[in-house]
CSV table of C-alpha atoms and ligand atoms in Angstrom, one decimal:
chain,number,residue,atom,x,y,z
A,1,UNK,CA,-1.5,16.4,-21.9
A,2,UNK,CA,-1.9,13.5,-19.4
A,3,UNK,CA,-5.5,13.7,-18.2
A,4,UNK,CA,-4.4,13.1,-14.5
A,5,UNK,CA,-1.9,16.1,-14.9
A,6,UNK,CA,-4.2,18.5,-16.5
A,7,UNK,CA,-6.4,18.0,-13.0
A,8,UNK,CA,-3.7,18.5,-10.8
A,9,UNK,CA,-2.5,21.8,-12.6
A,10,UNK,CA,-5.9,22.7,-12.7
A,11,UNK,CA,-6.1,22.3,-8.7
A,12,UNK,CA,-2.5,23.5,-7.9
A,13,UNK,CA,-3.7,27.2,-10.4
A,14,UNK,CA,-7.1,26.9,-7.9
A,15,UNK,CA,-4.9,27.1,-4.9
A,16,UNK,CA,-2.5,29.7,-6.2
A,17,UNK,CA,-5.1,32.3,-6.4
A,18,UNK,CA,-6.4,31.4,-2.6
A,19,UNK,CA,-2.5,32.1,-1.7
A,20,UNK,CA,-1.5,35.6,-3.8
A,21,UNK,CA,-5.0,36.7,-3.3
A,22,UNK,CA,-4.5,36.4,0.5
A,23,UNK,CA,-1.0,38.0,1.0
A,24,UNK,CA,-0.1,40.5,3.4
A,25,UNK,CA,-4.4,39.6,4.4
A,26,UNK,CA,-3.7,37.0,7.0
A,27,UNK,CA,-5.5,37.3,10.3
A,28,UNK,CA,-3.1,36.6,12.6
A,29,UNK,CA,-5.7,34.9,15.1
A,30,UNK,CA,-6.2,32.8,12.7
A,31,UNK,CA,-2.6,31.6,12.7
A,32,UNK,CA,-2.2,28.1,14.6
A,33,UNK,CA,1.1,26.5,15.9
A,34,UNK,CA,0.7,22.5,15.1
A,35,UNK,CA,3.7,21.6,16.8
A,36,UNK,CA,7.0,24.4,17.6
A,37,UNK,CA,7.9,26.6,15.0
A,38,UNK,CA,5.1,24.9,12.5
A,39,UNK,CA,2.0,27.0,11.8
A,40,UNK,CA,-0.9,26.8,9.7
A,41,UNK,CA,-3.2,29.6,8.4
A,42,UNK,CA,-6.7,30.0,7.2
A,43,UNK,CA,-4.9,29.9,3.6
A,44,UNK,CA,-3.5,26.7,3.9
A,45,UNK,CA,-6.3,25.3,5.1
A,46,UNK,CA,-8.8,26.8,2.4
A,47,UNK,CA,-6.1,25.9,-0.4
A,48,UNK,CA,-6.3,22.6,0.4
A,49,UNK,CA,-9.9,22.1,0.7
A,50,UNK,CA,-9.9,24.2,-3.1
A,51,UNK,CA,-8.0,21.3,-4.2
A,52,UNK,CA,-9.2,18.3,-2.6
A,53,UNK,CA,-12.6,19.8,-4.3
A,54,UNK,CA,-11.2,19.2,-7.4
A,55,UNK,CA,-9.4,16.4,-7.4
A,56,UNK,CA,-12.5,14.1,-5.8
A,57,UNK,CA,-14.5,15.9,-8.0
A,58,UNK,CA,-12.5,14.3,-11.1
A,59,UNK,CA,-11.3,10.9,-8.9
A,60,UNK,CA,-13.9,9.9,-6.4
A,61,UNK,CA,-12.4,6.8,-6.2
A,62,UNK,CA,-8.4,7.8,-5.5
A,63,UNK,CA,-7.6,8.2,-2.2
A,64,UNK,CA,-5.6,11.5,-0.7
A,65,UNK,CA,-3.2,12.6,2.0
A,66,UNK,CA,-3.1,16.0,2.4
A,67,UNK,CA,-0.6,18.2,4.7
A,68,UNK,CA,-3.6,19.8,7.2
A,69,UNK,CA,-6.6,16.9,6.9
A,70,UNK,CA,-4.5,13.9,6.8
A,71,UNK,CA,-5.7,10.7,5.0
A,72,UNK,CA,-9.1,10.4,3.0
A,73,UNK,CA,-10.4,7.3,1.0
A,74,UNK,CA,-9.9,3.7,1.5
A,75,UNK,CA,-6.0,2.8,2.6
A,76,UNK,CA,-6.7,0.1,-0.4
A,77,UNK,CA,-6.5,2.7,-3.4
A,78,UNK,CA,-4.0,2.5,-6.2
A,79,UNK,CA,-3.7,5.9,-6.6
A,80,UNK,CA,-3.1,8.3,-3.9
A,81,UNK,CA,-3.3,12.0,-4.2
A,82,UNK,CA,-0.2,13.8,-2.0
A,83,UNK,CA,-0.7,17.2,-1.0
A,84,UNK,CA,1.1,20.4,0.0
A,85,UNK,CA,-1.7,23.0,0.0
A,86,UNK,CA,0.8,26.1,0.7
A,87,UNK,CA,5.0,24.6,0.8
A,88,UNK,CA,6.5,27.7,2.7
A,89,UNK,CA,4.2,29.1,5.2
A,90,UNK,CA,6.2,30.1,7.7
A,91,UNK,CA,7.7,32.6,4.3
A,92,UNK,CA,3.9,33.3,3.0
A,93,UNK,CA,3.4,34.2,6.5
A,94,UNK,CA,5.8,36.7,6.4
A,95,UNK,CA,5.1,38.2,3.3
A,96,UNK,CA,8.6,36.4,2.5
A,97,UNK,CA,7.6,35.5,-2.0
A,98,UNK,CA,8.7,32.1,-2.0
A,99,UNK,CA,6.2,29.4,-1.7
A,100,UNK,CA,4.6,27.2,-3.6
A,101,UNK,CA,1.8,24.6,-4.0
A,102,UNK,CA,2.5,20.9,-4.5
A,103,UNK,CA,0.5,18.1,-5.8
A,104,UNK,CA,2.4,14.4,-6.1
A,105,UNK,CA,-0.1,11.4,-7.7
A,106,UNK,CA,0.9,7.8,-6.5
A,107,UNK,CA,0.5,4.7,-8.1
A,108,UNK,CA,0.9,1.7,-6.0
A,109,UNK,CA,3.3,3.6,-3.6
A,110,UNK,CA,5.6,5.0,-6.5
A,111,UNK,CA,5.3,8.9,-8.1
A,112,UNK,CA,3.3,8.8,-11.2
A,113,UNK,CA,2.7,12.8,-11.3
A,114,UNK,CA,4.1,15.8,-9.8
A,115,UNK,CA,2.9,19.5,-10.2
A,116,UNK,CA,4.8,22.6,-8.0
A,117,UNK,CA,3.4,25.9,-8.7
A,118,UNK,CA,4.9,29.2,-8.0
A,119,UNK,CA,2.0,31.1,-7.8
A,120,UNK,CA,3.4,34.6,-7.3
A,121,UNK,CA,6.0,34.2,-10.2
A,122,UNK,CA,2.9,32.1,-11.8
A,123,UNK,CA,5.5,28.8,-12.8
A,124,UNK,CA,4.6,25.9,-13.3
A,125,UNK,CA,6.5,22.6,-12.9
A,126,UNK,CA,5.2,19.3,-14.0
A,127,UNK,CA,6.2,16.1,-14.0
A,128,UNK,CA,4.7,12.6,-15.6
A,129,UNK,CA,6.8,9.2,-15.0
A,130,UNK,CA,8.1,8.1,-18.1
A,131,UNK,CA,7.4,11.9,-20.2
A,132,UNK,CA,9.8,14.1,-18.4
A,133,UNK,CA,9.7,17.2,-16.6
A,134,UNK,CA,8.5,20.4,-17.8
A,135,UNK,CA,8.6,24.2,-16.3
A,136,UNK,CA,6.3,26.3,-18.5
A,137,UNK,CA,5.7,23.2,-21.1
A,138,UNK,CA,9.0,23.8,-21.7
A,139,UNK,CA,11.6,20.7,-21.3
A,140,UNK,CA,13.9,21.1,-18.1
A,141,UNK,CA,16.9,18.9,-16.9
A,142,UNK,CA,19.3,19.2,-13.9
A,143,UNK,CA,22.5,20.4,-14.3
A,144,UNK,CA,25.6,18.4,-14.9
A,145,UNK,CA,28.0,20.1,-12.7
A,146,UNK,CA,30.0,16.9,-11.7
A,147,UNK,CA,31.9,18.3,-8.3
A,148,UNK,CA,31.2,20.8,-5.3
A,149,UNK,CA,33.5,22.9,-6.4
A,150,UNK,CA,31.0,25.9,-8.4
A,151,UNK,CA,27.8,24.3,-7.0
A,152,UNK,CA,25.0,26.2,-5.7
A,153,UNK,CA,23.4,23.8,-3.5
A,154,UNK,CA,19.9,24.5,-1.6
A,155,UNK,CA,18.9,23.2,1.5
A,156,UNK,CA,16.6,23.5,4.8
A,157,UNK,CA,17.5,24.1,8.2
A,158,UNK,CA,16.5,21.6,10.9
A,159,UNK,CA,14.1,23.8,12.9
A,160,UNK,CA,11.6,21.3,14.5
A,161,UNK,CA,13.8,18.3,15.3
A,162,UNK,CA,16.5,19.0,17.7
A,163,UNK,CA,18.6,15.9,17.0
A,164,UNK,CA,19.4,16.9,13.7
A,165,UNK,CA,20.9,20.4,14.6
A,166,UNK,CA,24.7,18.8,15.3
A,167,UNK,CA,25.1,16.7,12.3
A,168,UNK,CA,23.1,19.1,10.0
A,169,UNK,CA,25.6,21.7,11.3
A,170,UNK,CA,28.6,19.8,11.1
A,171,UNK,CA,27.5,19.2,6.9
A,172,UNK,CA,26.3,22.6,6.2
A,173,UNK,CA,30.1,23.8,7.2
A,174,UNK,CA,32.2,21.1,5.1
A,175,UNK,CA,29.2,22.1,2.3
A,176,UNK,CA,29.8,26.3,3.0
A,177,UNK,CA,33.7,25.8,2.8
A,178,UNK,CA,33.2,23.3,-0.7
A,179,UNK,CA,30.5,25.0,-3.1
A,180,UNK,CA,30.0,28.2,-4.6
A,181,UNK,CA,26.8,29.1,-2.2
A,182,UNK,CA,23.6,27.1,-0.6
A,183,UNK,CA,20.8,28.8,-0.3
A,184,UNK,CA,18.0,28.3,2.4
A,185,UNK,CA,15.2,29.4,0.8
A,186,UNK,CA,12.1,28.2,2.8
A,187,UNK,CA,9.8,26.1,0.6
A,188,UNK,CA,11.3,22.8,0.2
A,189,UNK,CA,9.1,21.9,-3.0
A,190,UNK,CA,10.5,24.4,-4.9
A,191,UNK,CA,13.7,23.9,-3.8
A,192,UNK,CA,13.3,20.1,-5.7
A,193,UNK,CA,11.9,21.6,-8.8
A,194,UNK,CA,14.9,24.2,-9.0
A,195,UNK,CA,16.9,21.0,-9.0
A,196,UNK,CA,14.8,19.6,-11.4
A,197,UNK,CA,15.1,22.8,-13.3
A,198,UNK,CA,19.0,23.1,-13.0
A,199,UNK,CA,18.3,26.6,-11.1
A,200,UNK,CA,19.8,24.7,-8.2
A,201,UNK,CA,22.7,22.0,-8.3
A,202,UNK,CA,22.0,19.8,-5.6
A,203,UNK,CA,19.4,20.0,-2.3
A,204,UNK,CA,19.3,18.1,1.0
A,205,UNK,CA,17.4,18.3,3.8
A,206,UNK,CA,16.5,16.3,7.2
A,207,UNK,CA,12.7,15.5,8.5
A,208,UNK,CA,10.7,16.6,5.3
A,209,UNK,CA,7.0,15.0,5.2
A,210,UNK,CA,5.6,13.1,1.9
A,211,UNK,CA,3.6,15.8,0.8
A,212,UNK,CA,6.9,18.0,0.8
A,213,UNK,CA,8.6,16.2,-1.7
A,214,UNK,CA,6.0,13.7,-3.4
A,215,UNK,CA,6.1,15.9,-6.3
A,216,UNK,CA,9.8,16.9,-6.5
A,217,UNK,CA,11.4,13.8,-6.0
A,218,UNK,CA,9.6,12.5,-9.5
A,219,UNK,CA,10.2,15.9,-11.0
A,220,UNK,CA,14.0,15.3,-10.3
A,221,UNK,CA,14.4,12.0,-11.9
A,222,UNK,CA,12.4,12.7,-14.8
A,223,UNK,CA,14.7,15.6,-15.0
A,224,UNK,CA,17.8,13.0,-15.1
A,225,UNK,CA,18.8,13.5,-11.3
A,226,UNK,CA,18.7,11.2,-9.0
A,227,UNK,CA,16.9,11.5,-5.5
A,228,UNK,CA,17.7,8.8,-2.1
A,229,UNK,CA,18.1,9.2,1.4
A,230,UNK,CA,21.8,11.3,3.3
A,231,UNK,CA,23.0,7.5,2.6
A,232,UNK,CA,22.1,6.6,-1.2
A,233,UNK,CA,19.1,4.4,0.0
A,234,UNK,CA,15.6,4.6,-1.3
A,235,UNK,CA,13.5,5.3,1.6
A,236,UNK,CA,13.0,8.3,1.3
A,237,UNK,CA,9.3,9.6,1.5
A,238,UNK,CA,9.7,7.1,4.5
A,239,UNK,CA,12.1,8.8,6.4
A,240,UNK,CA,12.2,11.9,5.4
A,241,UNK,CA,15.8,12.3,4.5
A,242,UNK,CA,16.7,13.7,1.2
A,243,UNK,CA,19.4,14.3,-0.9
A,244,UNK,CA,18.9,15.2,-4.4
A,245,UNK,CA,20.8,16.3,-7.6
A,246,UNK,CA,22.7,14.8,-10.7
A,247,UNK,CA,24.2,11.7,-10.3
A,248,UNK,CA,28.1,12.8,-10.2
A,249,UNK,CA,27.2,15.4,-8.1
A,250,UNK,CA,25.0,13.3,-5.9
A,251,UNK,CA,28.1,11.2,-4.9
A,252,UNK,CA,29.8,14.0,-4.1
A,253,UNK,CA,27.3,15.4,-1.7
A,254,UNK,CA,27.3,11.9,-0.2
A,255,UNK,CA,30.8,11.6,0.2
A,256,UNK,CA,30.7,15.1,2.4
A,257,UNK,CA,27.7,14.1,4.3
A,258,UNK,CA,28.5,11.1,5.3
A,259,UNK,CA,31.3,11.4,8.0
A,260,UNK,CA,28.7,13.5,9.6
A,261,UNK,CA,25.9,10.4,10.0
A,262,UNK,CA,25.6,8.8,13.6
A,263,UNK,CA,24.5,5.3,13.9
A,264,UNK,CA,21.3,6.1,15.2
A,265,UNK,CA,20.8,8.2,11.7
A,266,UNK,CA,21.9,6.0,9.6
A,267,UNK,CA,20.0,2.9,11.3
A,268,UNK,CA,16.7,4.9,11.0
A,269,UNK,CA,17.4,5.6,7.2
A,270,UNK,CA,18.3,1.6,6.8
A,271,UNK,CA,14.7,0.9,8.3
A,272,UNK,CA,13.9,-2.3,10.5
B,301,IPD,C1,8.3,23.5,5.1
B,301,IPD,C2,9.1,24.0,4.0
B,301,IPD,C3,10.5,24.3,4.5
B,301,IPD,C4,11.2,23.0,5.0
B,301,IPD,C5,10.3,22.4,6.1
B,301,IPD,C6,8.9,22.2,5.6
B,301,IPD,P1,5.6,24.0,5.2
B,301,IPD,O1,7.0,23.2,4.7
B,301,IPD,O2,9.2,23.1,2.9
B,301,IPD,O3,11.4,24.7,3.4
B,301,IPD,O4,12.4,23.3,5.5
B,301,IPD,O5,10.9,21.2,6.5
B,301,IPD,O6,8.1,21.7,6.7
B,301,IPD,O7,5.4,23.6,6.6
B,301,IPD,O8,5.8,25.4,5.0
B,301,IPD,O9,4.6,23.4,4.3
B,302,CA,CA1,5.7,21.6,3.3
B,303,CA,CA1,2.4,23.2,4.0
């Protein structure tokens, strides 16, 4: 096993047992709002720390970015450690079992390593550029459903951006009327690795953050999927857009989403 992989498992296990241990056992002063409809916990906050212990521990010299403390280490690093302490709060929150913990290593700006671990089901999905992608050290692929029709497709709702709601609507009913069934499931890591996993056919969502999808997006395309931006382009840790599943399928997801794409949107996803 990569060395660099066996860390981050070893962190993403560490911060598992913070988060089943603390179930049902959150003190709800201790809950913050960051922003609307975007809270943070004690939990999240100690799983994180459990991991950044380990990983500096192992790497003093890689640099992080981590969901609740932001950036540590020098911006000059090759490698950069991109954390998800606890991917589904607002579920975890509400006793709601599906969350996870995600890890995604950097090299030089491009996904090197991903770990997602369901700690209450106690999965684990890695990935390593170049190796594959693994659920249980077991080999895992996305599925090669080629058309909508028969797709389970996952997805997020646009909760904290309010421009996104009439697009994102106007998608998720063209999407509803075409597939078998999308599923909103609340942790968007996982959602990734059930792509990766060919549990889901396809995901997309608007406004997700690096740490959200650092790990996924690898786990994906080590899978043989493909993962861009609502338009096919590669910024996607950049933007925040993300559209992920096999490449037939992809296109098809495009093809649907696409009428529903302002110009401002699809300006911001083309980047200056
Ligand atoms: C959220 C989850 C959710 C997604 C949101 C994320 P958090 O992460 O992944 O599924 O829809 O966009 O912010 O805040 O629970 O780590
Ligand atoms: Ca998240
Ligand atoms: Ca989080």
């Amino acid at each position: 096993m990569d060395p660099m992989l066996t860390i981050a498992i070893r962190a993403a296990r560490a911060a598992g047992d913070v988060i089943a241990r603390s179930l049902g056992r959150v003190d709800p002063r201790k809950i913050t709002a960051k922003s609307r409809n975007d809270f943070v916990s004690e939990v999240d906050r100690q799983a994180e720390s459990e991991i950044i212990y380990i990983l500096q521990r192992a790497y003093p010299s890689h640099g992080i970015l981590a969901e609740e403390t932001g950036r540590q280490g020098r911006h000059s690093e090759d490698y950069l450690w991109v954390i998800d302490p606890l991917d589904g709060t607002t579920n975890f929150l509400h006793g709601f079992p599906q969350f996870a913990v995600s890890i995604g290593l950097l090299y030089r700006g491009v996904p090197e390593a991903g770990v997602i671990y369901d700690p209450l089901r106690q999965e684990l999905f890695t990935a390593k550029r170049g190796s594959g992608a693994t659920l249980e050290n077991r080999r895992i692929r996305v599925t090669n459903s080629a058309t909508l029709q028969g797709a389970l497709l996952g997805t997020g709702f646009p909760f904290k951006d309010q421009r996104f709601v009439d697009p994102y609507l106007g998608m998720l009913k063209d999407l509803i009327r075409d597939t078998a069934g999308i599923r909103r499931a609340g942790s968007a890591a996982l959602d990734l690795a059930y792509v990766a996993a060919g549990r889901l056919d396809g995901f997309w969502e608007m406004g997700l953050q690096p740490w959200d999808m650092a790990a996924g997006i690898l786990m994906i395309r080590e899978a043989g999927g493909m993962v861009t931006d609502l338009t096919g382009g590669e910024r996607v840790m950049e933007t925040g857009y993300v559209l992920a599943a096999n490449p037939k399928l992809h296109q098809a997801m495009r093809d649907a989403i696409a009428p529903h794409l302002s110009e401002a949107l699809r300006r911001e996803m083309a980047g200056p």
